[in-house]
CSV table of C-alpha atoms and ligand atoms in Angstrom, one decimal:
chain,number,residue,atom,x,y,z
A,254,MET,CA,92.2,116.0,112.5
A,255,PHE,CA,95.8,114.9,112.1
A,256,GLU,CA,96.7,116.5,115.4
A,257,ASP,CA,99.1,114.0,116.7
A,258,PHE,CA,100.3,112.7,113.3
A,259,SER,CA,104.0,111.9,113.5
A,260,TRP,CA,106.0,112.9,110.4
A,261,GLY,CA,109.5,111.6,110.3
A,262,VAL,CA,112.5,110.2,108.5
A,263,SER,CA,114.3,106.9,109.0
A,264,SER,CA,117.8,105.4,108.8
A,265,SER,CA,119.6,102.3,110.1
A,266,ALA,CA,122.9,101.9,112.0
A,267,TYR,CA,125.0,99.9,109.5
A,268,GLN,CA,123.8,102.1,106.6
A,269,ILE,CA,124.9,105.4,108.0
A,270,GLU,CA,127.2,105.2,111.0
A,271,GLY,CA,130.5,104.1,109.7
A,272,GLY,CA,133.1,103.8,112.5
A,273,TRP,CA,132.9,100.1,112.0
A,274,ASP,CA,135.7,99.3,114.4
A,275,ALA,CA,135.9,102.6,116.3
A,276,ASP,CA,136.3,102.9,120.0
A,277,GLY,CA,135.9,99.2,120.8
A,278,LYS,CA,133.0,98.3,118.5
A,279,GLY,CA,132.9,94.6,117.7
A,280,PRO,CA,132.5,93.3,114.1
A,281,SER,CA,129.0,92.5,112.7
A,282,ILE,CA,128.1,90.0,110.0
A,283,TRP,CA,127.7,93.0,107.6
A,284,ASP,CA,131.2,94.3,108.4
A,285,ASN,CA,132.7,91.0,107.5
A,286,PHE,CA,130.5,90.3,104.5
A,287,THR,CA,131.3,93.7,102.9
A,288,HIS,CA,135.0,93.2,103.5
A,289,ILE,CA,135.1,90.3,101.1
A,290,PRO,CA,135.8,91.6,97.5
A,291,GLY,CA,133.0,90.8,95.1
A,292,ASN,CA,130.2,90.7,97.6
A,293,ILE,CA,129.0,94.3,97.1
A,294,LYS,CA,128.6,96.4,94.0
A,295,ASN,CA,131.9,98.4,93.4
A,296,ASN,CA,133.2,96.6,96.6
A,297,ASP,CA,131.6,99.3,98.6
A,298,THR,CA,131.5,98.9,102.4
A,299,GLY,CA,129.8,100.6,105.4
A,300,ASP,CA,133.2,101.2,107.0
A,301,ILE,CA,132.7,104.9,106.9
A,302,ALA,CA,129.3,105.2,105.3
A,303,CYS,CA,127.8,108.7,106.1
A,304,ASP,CA,130.2,108.9,109.1
A,305,SER,CA,127.2,109.5,111.4
A,306,TYR,CA,129.1,108.1,114.3
A,307,ASN,CA,131.1,111.3,114.2
A,308,LYS,CA,128.3,113.6,113.1
A,309,VAL,CA,125.6,113.7,115.7
A,310,GLU,CA,125.3,117.5,115.5
A,311,GLU,CA,125.2,117.6,111.8
A,312,ASP,CA,122.5,114.9,111.6
A,313,ILE,CA,120.3,116.7,114.2
A,314,TYR,CA,120.8,119.9,112.2
A,315,LEU,CA,119.3,118.2,109.1
A,316,LEU,CA,116.4,116.8,111.2
A,317,ARG,CA,115.6,120.3,112.6
A,318,ALA,CA,115.7,121.8,109.2
A,319,LEU,CA,113.2,119.2,107.9
A,320,GLY,CA,111.0,120.0,110.9
A,321,VAL,CA,110.3,116.3,111.6
A,322,LYS,CA,108.4,115.2,114.7
A,323,ASN,CA,110.3,111.9,115.0
A,324,TYR,CA,113.6,110.3,113.9
A,325,HIS,CA,113.7,106.6,113.5
A,326,PHE,CA,117.1,104.9,113.7
A,327,SER,CA,118.6,101.6,114.8
A,328,LEU,CA,121.2,100.6,117.4
A,329,SER,CA,124.3,98.6,116.4
A,330,TRP,CA,124.3,95.7,118.8
A,331,SER,CA,128.0,95.1,118.4
A,332,ARG,CA,128.8,98.8,119.1
A,333,ILE,CA,127.2,98.4,122.5
A,334,PHE,CA,128.0,94.7,123.2
A,335,PRO,CA,131.1,94.1,121.1
A,336,SER,CA,130.8,90.3,121.4
A,337,GLY,CA,127.0,90.3,121.4
A,338,ARG,CA,126.9,89.5,125.2
A,339,ASN,CA,126.4,91.6,128.2
A,340,ASN,CA,129.7,90.6,129.9
A,341,LEU,CA,131.5,93.4,128.0
A,342,ILE,CA,129.8,96.8,127.5
A,343,ASN,CA,131.4,99.4,125.2
A,344,SER,CA,130.8,102.7,127.0
A,345,HIS,CA,131.8,104.7,123.9
A,346,GLY,CA,129.0,103.1,122.0
A,347,VAL,CA,126.6,103.9,124.7
A,348,ASP,CA,127.8,107.5,124.8
A,349,TYR,CA,127.2,107.8,121.1
A,350,TYR,CA,123.6,106.8,121.4
A,351,ASN,CA,123.1,108.9,124.5
A,352,ARG,CA,124.4,112.0,122.6
A,353,LEU,CA,122.1,111.3,119.7
A,354,ILE,CA,119.0,110.7,121.9
A,355,ASP,CA,119.7,113.7,124.1
A,356,GLY,CA,120.1,115.9,121.0
A,357,LEU,CA,116.8,114.7,119.6
A,358,VAL,CA,114.9,115.2,122.8
A,359,ALA,CA,116.4,118.7,123.3
A,360,ASN,CA,115.0,119.5,119.9
A,361,ASN,CA,111.6,118.1,120.5
A,362,ILE,CA,112.2,115.2,118.0
A,363,THR,CA,110.8,111.9,119.2
A,364,PRO,CA,113.3,109.1,119.0
A,365,MET,CA,111.9,105.8,117.5
A,366,VAL,CA,114.4,103.0,117.9
A,367,THR,CA,114.9,99.7,116.3
A,368,LEU,CA,116.9,97.2,118.2
A,369,TYR,CA,117.9,95.0,115.3
A,370,HIS,CA,118.3,96.1,111.7
A,371,TRP,CA,120.3,93.1,110.4
A,372,ASP,CA,123.9,93.8,111.8
A,373,LEU,CA,124.2,90.8,114.0
A,374,PRO,CA,127.4,90.7,116.1
A,375,GLN,CA,129.8,88.2,114.4
A,376,ALA,CA,130.4,86.5,117.7
A,377,LEU,CA,126.7,85.4,117.7
A,378,GLN,CA,126.8,84.2,114.1
A,379,ASP,CA,129.7,82.1,115.1
A,380,ILE,CA,127.4,80.1,117.3
A,381,GLY,CA,124.8,79.7,114.5
A,382,GLY,CA,123.1,83.1,114.4
A,383,TRP,CA,119.3,83.1,114.4
A,384,GLU,CA,119.3,79.3,113.8
A,385,ASN,CA,120.4,78.9,117.5
A,386,SER,CA,117.7,79.4,120.0
A,387,ALA,CA,120.3,80.7,122.4
A,388,LEU,CA,119.7,84.0,120.5
A,389,ILE,CA,116.4,84.4,122.2
A,390,ASP,CA,118.1,85.0,125.6
A,391,LEU,CA,121.0,86.9,124.1
A,392,PHE,CA,118.7,89.3,122.2
A,393,ASP,CA,116.6,89.7,125.3
A,394,SER,CA,119.7,90.7,127.4
A,395,PHE,CA,120.7,93.3,124.7
A,396,ALA,CA,117.1,94.7,124.6
A,397,ASP,CA,117.0,94.7,128.4
A,398,PHE,CA,120.2,96.8,128.6
A,399,CYS,CA,118.8,99.2,126.0
A,400,PHE,CA,115.5,99.7,127.8
A,401,GLN,CA,117.4,100.3,131.1
A,402,THR,CA,119.9,102.7,129.5
A,403,PHE,CA,117.8,104.6,127.0
A,404,GLY,CA,114.2,103.9,128.0
A,405,ASP,CA,113.9,107.0,130.1
A,406,ARG,CA,113.9,109.0,126.8
A,407,VAL,CA,113.0,106.4,124.2
A,408,LYS,CA,109.2,105.6,124.2
A,409,PHE,CA,108.9,103.8,120.9
A,410,TRP,CA,110.7,100.5,120.3
A,411,ILE,CA,110.8,98.2,117.4
A,412,THR,CA,112.4,94.8,118.0
A,413,LEU,CA,113.1,93.5,114.5
A,414,ASN,CA,113.3,95.3,111.2
A,415,GLU,CA,111.8,93.2,108.4
A,416,PRO,CA,111.9,89.7,110.0
A,417,GLN,CA,110.9,88.2,106.6
A,418,VAL,CA,114.1,89.6,105.0
A,419,ILE,CA,116.2,88.3,107.9
A,420,ALA,CA,114.7,84.8,107.5
A,421,TRP,CA,114.2,84.6,103.8
A,422,VAL,CA,117.1,86.7,102.2
A,423,GLY,CA,119.6,85.6,104.9
A,424,TYR,CA,118.7,81.9,105.3
A,425,GLY,CA,116.6,81.0,102.2
A,426,LEU,CA,118.0,82.9,99.2
A,427,GLY,CA,121.3,83.3,101.0
A,428,ALA,CA,121.8,86.7,99.3
A,429,PHE,CA,122.4,88.5,102.7
A,430,PRO,CA,124.7,87.3,105.4
A,431,PRO,CA,124.9,84.6,106.8
A,432,ASN,CA,124.3,83.5,103.1
A,433,ILE,CA,122.6,80.3,103.9
A,434,ASN,CA,120.8,79.0,100.8
A,435,ASP,CA,118.2,76.6,102.3
A,436,PRO,CA,114.8,78.0,101.1
A,437,GLY,CA,112.8,74.9,102.2
A,438,THR,CA,113.5,74.7,105.9
A,439,ALA,CA,116.0,77.2,107.4
A,440,PRO,CA,113.8,80.3,107.0
A,441,TYR,CA,110.9,78.6,108.9
A,442,ARG,CA,113.2,77.5,111.7
A,443,VAL,CA,114.8,81.0,111.9
A,444,ALA,CA,111.3,82.7,111.8
A,445,HIS,CA,110.2,80.5,114.7
A,446,ILE,CA,113.2,81.7,116.8
A,447,LEU,CA,112.7,85.3,115.7
A,448,LEU,CA,109.1,85.2,116.8
A,449,LYS,CA,110.0,83.8,120.2
A,450,ALA,CA,112.8,86.3,120.6
A,451,HIS,CA,110.4,89.2,119.8
A,452,ALA,CA,107.9,87.9,122.2
A,453,ARG,CA,110.5,87.5,124.9
A,454,VAL,CA,111.7,91.1,124.5
A,455,TYR,CA,108.1,92.4,124.5
A,456,HIS,CA,107.5,90.6,127.8
A,457,THR,CA,110.7,92.0,129.3
A,458,TYR,CA,109.5,95.5,128.4
A,459,ASP,CA,106.0,94.7,129.8
A,460,ASP,CA,107.3,93.1,133.1
A,461,LYS,CA,110.2,95.5,133.9
A,462,TYR,CA,109.8,98.8,132.1
A,463,ARG,CA,106.4,99.6,130.9
A,464,ALA,CA,105.0,100.9,134.2
A,465,SER,CA,107.8,103.3,134.8
A,466,GLN,CA,108.7,104.2,131.1
A,467,GLY,CA,105.3,104.1,129.5
A,468,GLY,CA,106.4,103.4,125.9
A,469,VAL,CA,105.2,101.1,123.1
A,470,ILE,CA,106.9,98.2,121.5
A,471,THR,CA,106.3,96.2,118.3
A,472,LEU,CA,108.1,94.8,115.2
A,473,CYS,CA,108.3,96.1,111.6
A,474,PRO,CA,107.5,93.8,108.7
A,475,ASN,CA,108.3,94.7,105.1
A,476,ILE,CA,105.1,94.6,102.9
A,477,GLU,CA,104.5,95.0,99.3
A,478,TRP,CA,100.9,95.2,98.2
A,479,VAL,CA,100.0,92.4,95.7
A,480,GLU,CA,97.3,92.6,93.2
A,481,PRO,CA,95.8,89.4,91.6
A,482,LYS,CA,96.9,89.2,87.9
A,483,THR,CA,93.4,88.4,86.8
A,484,PRO,CA,91.0,90.1,89.3
A,485,THR,CA,88.1,88.0,88.0
A,486,ASP,CA,89.9,84.7,88.6
A,487,PRO,CA,89.3,83.4,92.1
A,488,ARG,CA,92.5,81.4,92.0
A,489,ASP,CA,94.5,84.6,91.5
A,490,ILE,CA,92.6,86.3,94.3
A,491,GLU,CA,93.5,83.4,96.6
A,492,ALA,CA,97.1,83.4,95.4
A,493,ALA,CA,97.4,87.1,96.2
A,494,ASP,CA,96.0,86.6,99.7
A,495,ARG,CA,98.3,83.6,100.2
A,496,HIS,CA,101.3,85.7,99.1
A,497,LEU,CA,100.5,88.3,101.8
A,498,GLN,CA,100.1,85.6,104.4
A,499,PHE,CA,103.5,84.1,103.6
A,500,LEU,CA,105.1,87.5,103.5
A,501,VAL,CA,103.5,89.3,106.4
A,502,GLY,CA,101.1,87.0,108.2
A,503,TRP,CA,104.0,84.7,108.8
A,504,PHE,CA,105.0,87.1,111.6
A,505,THR,CA,101.9,89.3,112.2
A,506,HIS,CA,99.3,86.5,112.4
A,507,PRO,CA,100.9,85.0,115.5
A,508,ILE,CA,101.4,88.3,117.1
A,509,PHE,CA,98.3,90.2,116.2
A,510,LYS,CA,95.9,87.3,116.0
A,511,ASN,CA,96.1,83.9,117.7
A,512,GLY,CA,99.7,83.1,118.5
A,513,ASP,CA,99.9,80.8,115.5
A,514,TYR,CA,100.9,80.9,111.8
A,515,PRO,CA,98.2,81.7,109.2
A,516,GLU,CA,96.0,78.6,108.4
A,517,VAL,CA,96.9,78.8,104.7
A,518,MET,CA,100.6,78.6,105.5
A,519,LYS,CA,100.2,75.6,107.9
A,520,TRP,CA,98.1,73.9,105.2
A,521,LYS,CA,100.3,74.6,102.3
A,522,VAL,CA,103.7,73.9,103.9
A,523,GLY,CA,102.2,70.8,105.6
A,524,ASN,CA,100.7,69.5,102.5
A,525,ARG,CA,103.9,69.9,100.4
A,526,SER,CA,106.0,68.4,103.2
A,527,GLU,CA,103.7,65.3,103.1
A,528,LEU,CA,104.1,65.1,99.3
A,529,GLN,CA,107.9,65.1,99.9
A,530,ASN,CA,107.5,62.1,102.2
A,531,LEU,CA,108.8,64.1,105.1
A,532,PRO,CA,107.9,62.8,108.6
A,533,SER,CA,106.5,66.2,109.6
A,534,SER,CA,105.8,69.7,108.3
A,535,ARG,CA,108.8,71.9,107.4
A,536,LEU,CA,106.8,74.6,109.3
A,537,PRO,CA,107.6,74.2,113.0
A,538,VAL,CA,104.7,74.0,115.5
A,539,PHE,CA,104.2,76.2,118.5
A,540,THR,CA,103.0,74.7,121.8
A,541,ALA,CA,99.8,76.0,123.4
A,542,GLU,CA,102.0,77.8,125.9
A,543,GLU,CA,104.1,79.4,123.2
A,544,ARG,CA,101.1,80.6,121.4
A,545,GLU,CA,99.8,82.2,124.5
A,546,TYR,CA,103.2,83.8,125.0
A,547,ILE,CA,103.4,85.3,121.5
A,548,ARG,CA,99.8,86.4,121.0
A,549,GLY,CA,99.3,90.1,121.6
A,550,THR,CA,103.0,91.1,121.8
A,551,ALA,CA,102.7,94.3,119.8
A,552,ASP,CA,101.2,97.6,120.8
A,553,VAL,CA,101.0,99.2,117.3
A,554,PHE,CA,101.4,98.0,113.7
A,555,CYS,CA,104.5,99.2,111.9
A,556,PHE,CA,105.6,98.4,108.4
A,557,ASN,CA,108.0,99.4,105.6
A,558,THR,CA,106.8,99.5,101.9
A,559,TYR,CA,108.3,100.5,98.6
A,560,THR,CA,106.3,99.0,95.8
A,561,SER,CA,103.4,96.8,94.7
A,562,LYS,CA,103.5,93.5,92.7
A,563,ILE,CA,101.2,91.2,90.7
A,564,VAL,CA,100.6,87.7,91.7
A,565,THR,CA,99.1,84.7,89.8
A,566,HIS,CA,98.4,81.2,91.0
A,567,ALA,CA,101.1,78.7,90.1
A,568,VAL,CA,101.7,75.0,90.5
A,569,THR,CA,105.3,74.9,91.4
A,570,GLN,CA,107.4,71.8,90.8
A,571,LEU,CA,108.2,69.8,93.9
A,572,ARG,CA,111.9,69.0,94.1
A,573,PRO,CA,112.2,67.2,97.4
A,574,PHE,CA,116.0,67.4,97.9
A,575,SER,CA,116.8,70.7,96.4
A,576,TYR,CA,115.1,74.1,95.9
A,577,GLU,CA,111.8,74.6,97.5
A,578,TYR,CA,109.5,77.6,97.1
A,579,ASP,CA,106.3,77.5,99.0
A,580,GLN,CA,105.3,81.0,98.0
A,581,GLU,CA,103.6,82.2,94.9
A,582,VAL,CA,106.0,84.0,92.5
A,583,SER,CA,105.2,87.7,91.9
A,584,THR,CA,106.0,90.1,89.1
A,585,SER,CA,106.1,93.9,89.0
A,586,VAL,CA,103.1,96.1,88.4
A,587,ASP,CA,103.7,97.9,85.2
A,588,SER,CA,103.1,101.4,86.5
A,589,SER,CA,103.0,104.4,84.4
A,590,TRP,CA,106.0,105.6,86.2
A,591,PRO,CA,109.5,104.4,85.4
A,592,SER,CA,111.0,101.8,87.6
A,593,SER,CA,113.5,103.0,90.3
A,594,ALA,CA,117.0,101.9,90.3
A,595,ILE,CA,116.1,98.7,92.0
A,596,SER,CA,114.6,97.2,88.9
A,597,ASP,CA,111.6,95.5,90.6
A,598,GLN,CA,110.6,98.5,92.8
A,599,ARG,CA,108.1,100.4,90.7
A,600,ALA,CA,106.2,103.3,92.1
A,601,VAL,CA,102.6,102.1,92.5
A,602,ALA,CA,101.1,104.5,95.0
A,603,TRP,CA,97.5,103.2,94.9
A,604,GLY,CA,98.9,99.9,96.2
A,605,LEU,CA,99.7,101.7,99.5
A,606,ARG,CA,96.1,102.8,100.0
A,607,ARG,CA,94.9,99.2,99.4
A,608,LEU,CA,97.5,97.8,101.7
A,609,LEU,CA,96.5,100.2,104.5
A,610,ASN,CA,92.9,99.0,104.1
A,611,TRP,CA,94.0,95.4,104.1
A,612,ILE,CA,95.9,95.9,107.4
A,613,LYS,CA,92.9,97.6,108.9
A,614,GLU,CA,90.6,94.8,108.0
A,615,GLU,CA,92.9,91.9,108.7
A,616,TYR,CA,94.1,93.1,112.1
A,617,GLU,CA,91.0,94.9,113.3
A,618,ASN,CA,92.0,98.5,113.0
A,619,PRO,CA,95.3,98.7,114.8
A,620,PRO,CA,97.1,102.1,115.2
A,621,ILE,CA,99.5,102.1,112.1
A,622,TYR,CA,102.9,103.7,111.5
A,623,ILE,CA,104.6,103.6,108.1
A,624,ILE,CA,108.3,103.4,109.1
A,625,GLU,CA,109.9,103.3,105.7
A,626,ASN,CA,108.7,104.5,102.3
A,627,GLY,CA,110.8,105.9,99.5
A,628,VAL,CA,112.5,105.5,96.2
A,629,GLY,CA,116.0,104.6,95.1
A,630,VAL,CA,117.3,106.6,92.1
A,631,LYS,CA,120.2,105.4,90.1
A,632,THR,CA,122.1,108.5,89.4
A,633,THR,CA,125.1,110.3,90.7
A,634,SER,CA,122.8,111.7,93.3
A,635,ASP,CA,121.2,114.7,91.7
A,636,VAL,CA,119.9,117.3,94.2
A,637,ASP,CA,117.3,118.2,91.6
A,638,ASP,CA,115.4,115.0,92.3
A,639,ASN,CA,112.0,115.3,90.6
A,640,THR,CA,111.5,111.5,90.5
A,641,ARG,CA,111.7,111.4,94.3
A,642,ILE,CA,109.3,114.4,94.7
A,643,PHE,CA,106.8,112.7,92.5
A,644,TYR,CA,107.1,109.5,94.4
A,645,TYR,CA,106.5,111.2,97.7
A,646,LYS,CA,103.7,113.3,96.4
A,647,THR,CA,101.8,110.3,95.1
A,648,TYR,CA,102.5,108.0,98.0
A,649,ILE,CA,101.6,110.6,100.6
A,650,ASP,CA,98.5,111.5,98.7
A,651,GLU,CA,97.3,107.8,98.9
A,652,THR,CA,98.3,107.7,102.6
A,653,LEU,CA,96.1,110.7,103.3
A,654,LYS,CA,93.2,109.2,101.3
A,655,ALA,CA,93.4,106.1,103.5
A,656,TYR,CA,93.4,108.3,106.5
A,657,ASN,CA,90.7,110.8,105.6
A,658,LEU,CA,88.4,108.7,103.3
A,659,ASP,CA,88.9,105.2,104.6
A,660,ASN,CA,89.3,105.9,108.3
A,661,VAL,CA,92.5,103.9,108.6
A,662,ASN,CA,93.9,104.4,112.0
A,663,LEU,CA,97.2,105.9,110.8
A,664,ARG,CA,99.5,107.6,113.3
A,665,GLY,CA,102.7,108.3,111.5
A,666,TYR,CA,104.6,108.4,108.2
A,667,ASN,CA,108.4,108.2,107.9
A,668,ALA,CA,110.4,108.7,104.7
A,669,TRP,CA,113.3,106.5,103.8
A,670,SER,CA,115.8,108.0,104.0
A,671,LEU,CA,117.2,111.0,105.9
A,672,MET,CA,120.2,110.9,103.6
A,673,ASP,CA,121.9,108.8,100.9
A,674,ASN,CA,123.5,105.8,102.6
A,675,PHE,CA,124.8,102.3,102.1
A,676,GLU,CA,122.2,100.3,100.2
A,677,TRP,CA,123.2,96.8,101.1
A,678,LEU,CA,124.2,94.7,98.1
A,679,ASN,CA,123.9,97.8,95.9
A,680,GLY,CA,126.5,99.8,97.8
A,681,TYR,CA,126.2,103.5,97.3
A,682,ASP,CA,124.1,103.3,94.1
A,683,PRO,CA,121.1,103.8,94.1
A,684,ARG,CA,120.4,106.7,96.4
A,685,PHE,CA,117.4,106.9,98.7
A,686,GLY,CA,118.2,110.2,100.6
A,687,LEU,CA,116.3,113.4,101.0
A,688,HIS,CA,119.9,114.7,101.5
A,689,GLN,CA,122.8,114.1,99.2
A,690,VAL,CA,125.9,112.8,100.8
A,691,ASP,CA,129.2,113.2,98.9
A,692,PHE,CA,130.9,109.8,99.5
A,693,ASP,CA,134.1,110.9,97.7
A,694,ASN,CA,134.7,113.7,100.2
A,695,PRO,CA,136.2,112.5,103.5
A,696,ASN,CA,134.0,115.0,105.4
A,697,ARG,CA,130.9,113.4,103.9
A,698,PRO,CA,129.1,116.7,103.4
A,699,ARG,CA,125.3,116.6,103.3
A,700,THR,CA,123.3,118.8,100.9
A,701,PRO,CA,119.5,119.0,100.9
A,702,LYS,CA,117.8,117.8,97.7
A,703,ARG,CA,114.7,119.4,96.3
A,704,SER,CA,112.7,116.5,97.9
A,705,ALA,CA,113.9,117.6,101.3
A,706,VAL,CA,112.5,121.1,100.8
A,707,TYR,CA,109.3,119.5,99.4
A,708,TYR,CA,108.9,117.1,102.4
A,709,ALA,CA,109.6,119.9,104.9
A,710,GLU,CA,106.7,121.8,103.3
A,711,ILE,CA,104.4,118.8,103.7
A,712,ILE,CA,105.4,118.4,107.4
A,713,ARG,CA,104.9,122.2,108.0
A,714,ASN,CA,101.4,122.0,106.5
A,715,ASN,CA,100.6,118.7,108.1
A,716,GLY,CA,99.6,117.4,104.6
A,717,ILE,CA,100.0,118.4,101.0
A,718,PRO,CA,99.1,122.1,100.6
A,719,ILE,CA,97.5,123.4,97.4
A,720,HIS,CA,100.7,124.9,96.0
A,721,LEU,CA,102.4,121.5,96.3
A,722,GLN,CA,99.3,119.8,94.7
A,723,LEU,CA,100.2,121.7,91.6
A,724,PHE,CA,103.6,120.1,91.4
A,725,LYS,CA,102.4,117.4,89.1
A,726,LEU,CA,101.3,120.0,86.6
A,727,SER,CA,104.6,121.9,86.6
A,728,PHE,CA,106.5,118.6,86.5
A,729,THR,CA,104.5,117.5,83.4
A,730,VAL,CA,105.3,120.7,81.7
A,731,ILE,CA,109.0,120.5,82.5
A,732,GLU,CA,109.3,116.9,81.4
A,733,GLY,CA,107.0,117.2,78.4
B,227,LIG,C1,114.4,98.1,103.3
B,227,LIG,N1,116.0,92.8,99.5
B,227,LIG,O1,114.2,96.7,102.9
B,227,LIG,C2,115.4,98.2,104.4
B,227,LIG,O2,114.8,98.1,105.6
B,227,LIG,C3,116.3,99.3,104.3
B,227,LIG,O3,117.4,99.1,105.1
B,227,LIG,C4,116.7,99.6,102.9
B,227,LIG,O4,117.6,100.6,102.7
B,227,LIG,C5,115.4,99.9,102.1
B,227,LIG,O5,114.6,98.8,102.1
B,227,LIG,C6,115.6,100.3,100.6
B,227,LIG,O6,116.0,99.2,99.9
B,227,LIG,C7,114.7,95.9,102.0
B,227,LIG,O7,115.3,91.8,99.5
B,227,LIG,C8,114.0,94.8,101.8
B,227,LIG,O8,117.0,92.9,98.9
B,227,LIG,C9,114.4,93.8,101.0
B,227,LIG,C10,115.6,93.9,100.4
B,227,LIG,C11,116.4,95.0,100.5
B,227,LIG,C12,116.0,96.0,101.4
């Protein structure tokens, strides 16, 4: 058992690379957003971040020391195509990724690559970003270039990281760039384009590269398990399921099921649009041809997860011309464990086992990879990080229960993150790394935390060995 299980760690381009304008890289929406004072905590930016752009060897050294089987990272679109388009290719950017990929392969570490982790070239935002369907072609030409250039060595591709965050946080809440605050309609239009863009890239891989390169391709939703507030109340059970359909099914129902949005989503958005006297549903409709094109465009099921929530049914007020929430509101599970730095991300490990079983049932037992899982701790990055060790112990325990006891078709587990990095609106606080990075030192030195040593032991033993099982006991004694 567990022979081919792929243990790894994850990162993303904007969060670690730095070199924001180095050697011909074009600006992304995150470069520009972080440069405006007041947008990010402490006015932090990713200008230098972990300086990974200049530290390929150091990063590979860390990965070797961990003993990981894979490393998951993302490509900066505007480092390769500075203006987002293939008429200008930045060879220095291509060289950087070639050095990284070659280094990984030379050390027997499988590269897993995400094409888009939120850092859209500014030039493409200038034409409307993901609200413009021209992005379908443009994303496809970027992906095509990446398959052609890196696909001889990269066999695992993810098109979009967390499409729900792109659509909802970027175009609904407006908290992330492009900061559009239009929750009732823009996210649905954006998601419609994201799904078509994903499918387009999948078909390009299928038509032009799969036969010669033999890799897999998918997308990576963010999922938090939700538990009905009152498990005996059928309305809460329905609300919890609806929440998962709006969060995850929005993207995975079309791709893994029938090419179309979840029934409950079509029903609810349609119904509410009607009550608002709108001429048609705010949820766009796919043609039969589009449904056929989108259905089946994923080879494996990937997801990121950090916490679990509680959901109760709610009758939300309809306000036709302003704010519009079609989703149920969720609250945190009150775990016995203190909340992490991000106040609503409580460690609720049993939620992961339930989530894995839900994916297994809902999507008929697909091969599953956990791409991101971890905890942010609000502290001046202590290398003695018991909180993180406890998080990984409990979450990996539940992962192994799903694998061994529930027969979930699990193929890999990746920890977020390889090292402390730029945590979006929160800047450099909290820290998610297995390695500490000293952001006050221009050399950005990396130091393994206790959790790095712990995770390396898990990888080496292909599971949690008995001496690590005892960790909880010693922890309790120390804390008590
Ligand atoms: C993930 N939000 O998702 C991201 O993929 C990582 O880049 C990130 O570092 C990690 O979580 C830890 O936060 C997020 O709504 C999902 O603010 C949602 C949000 C932020 C990050």
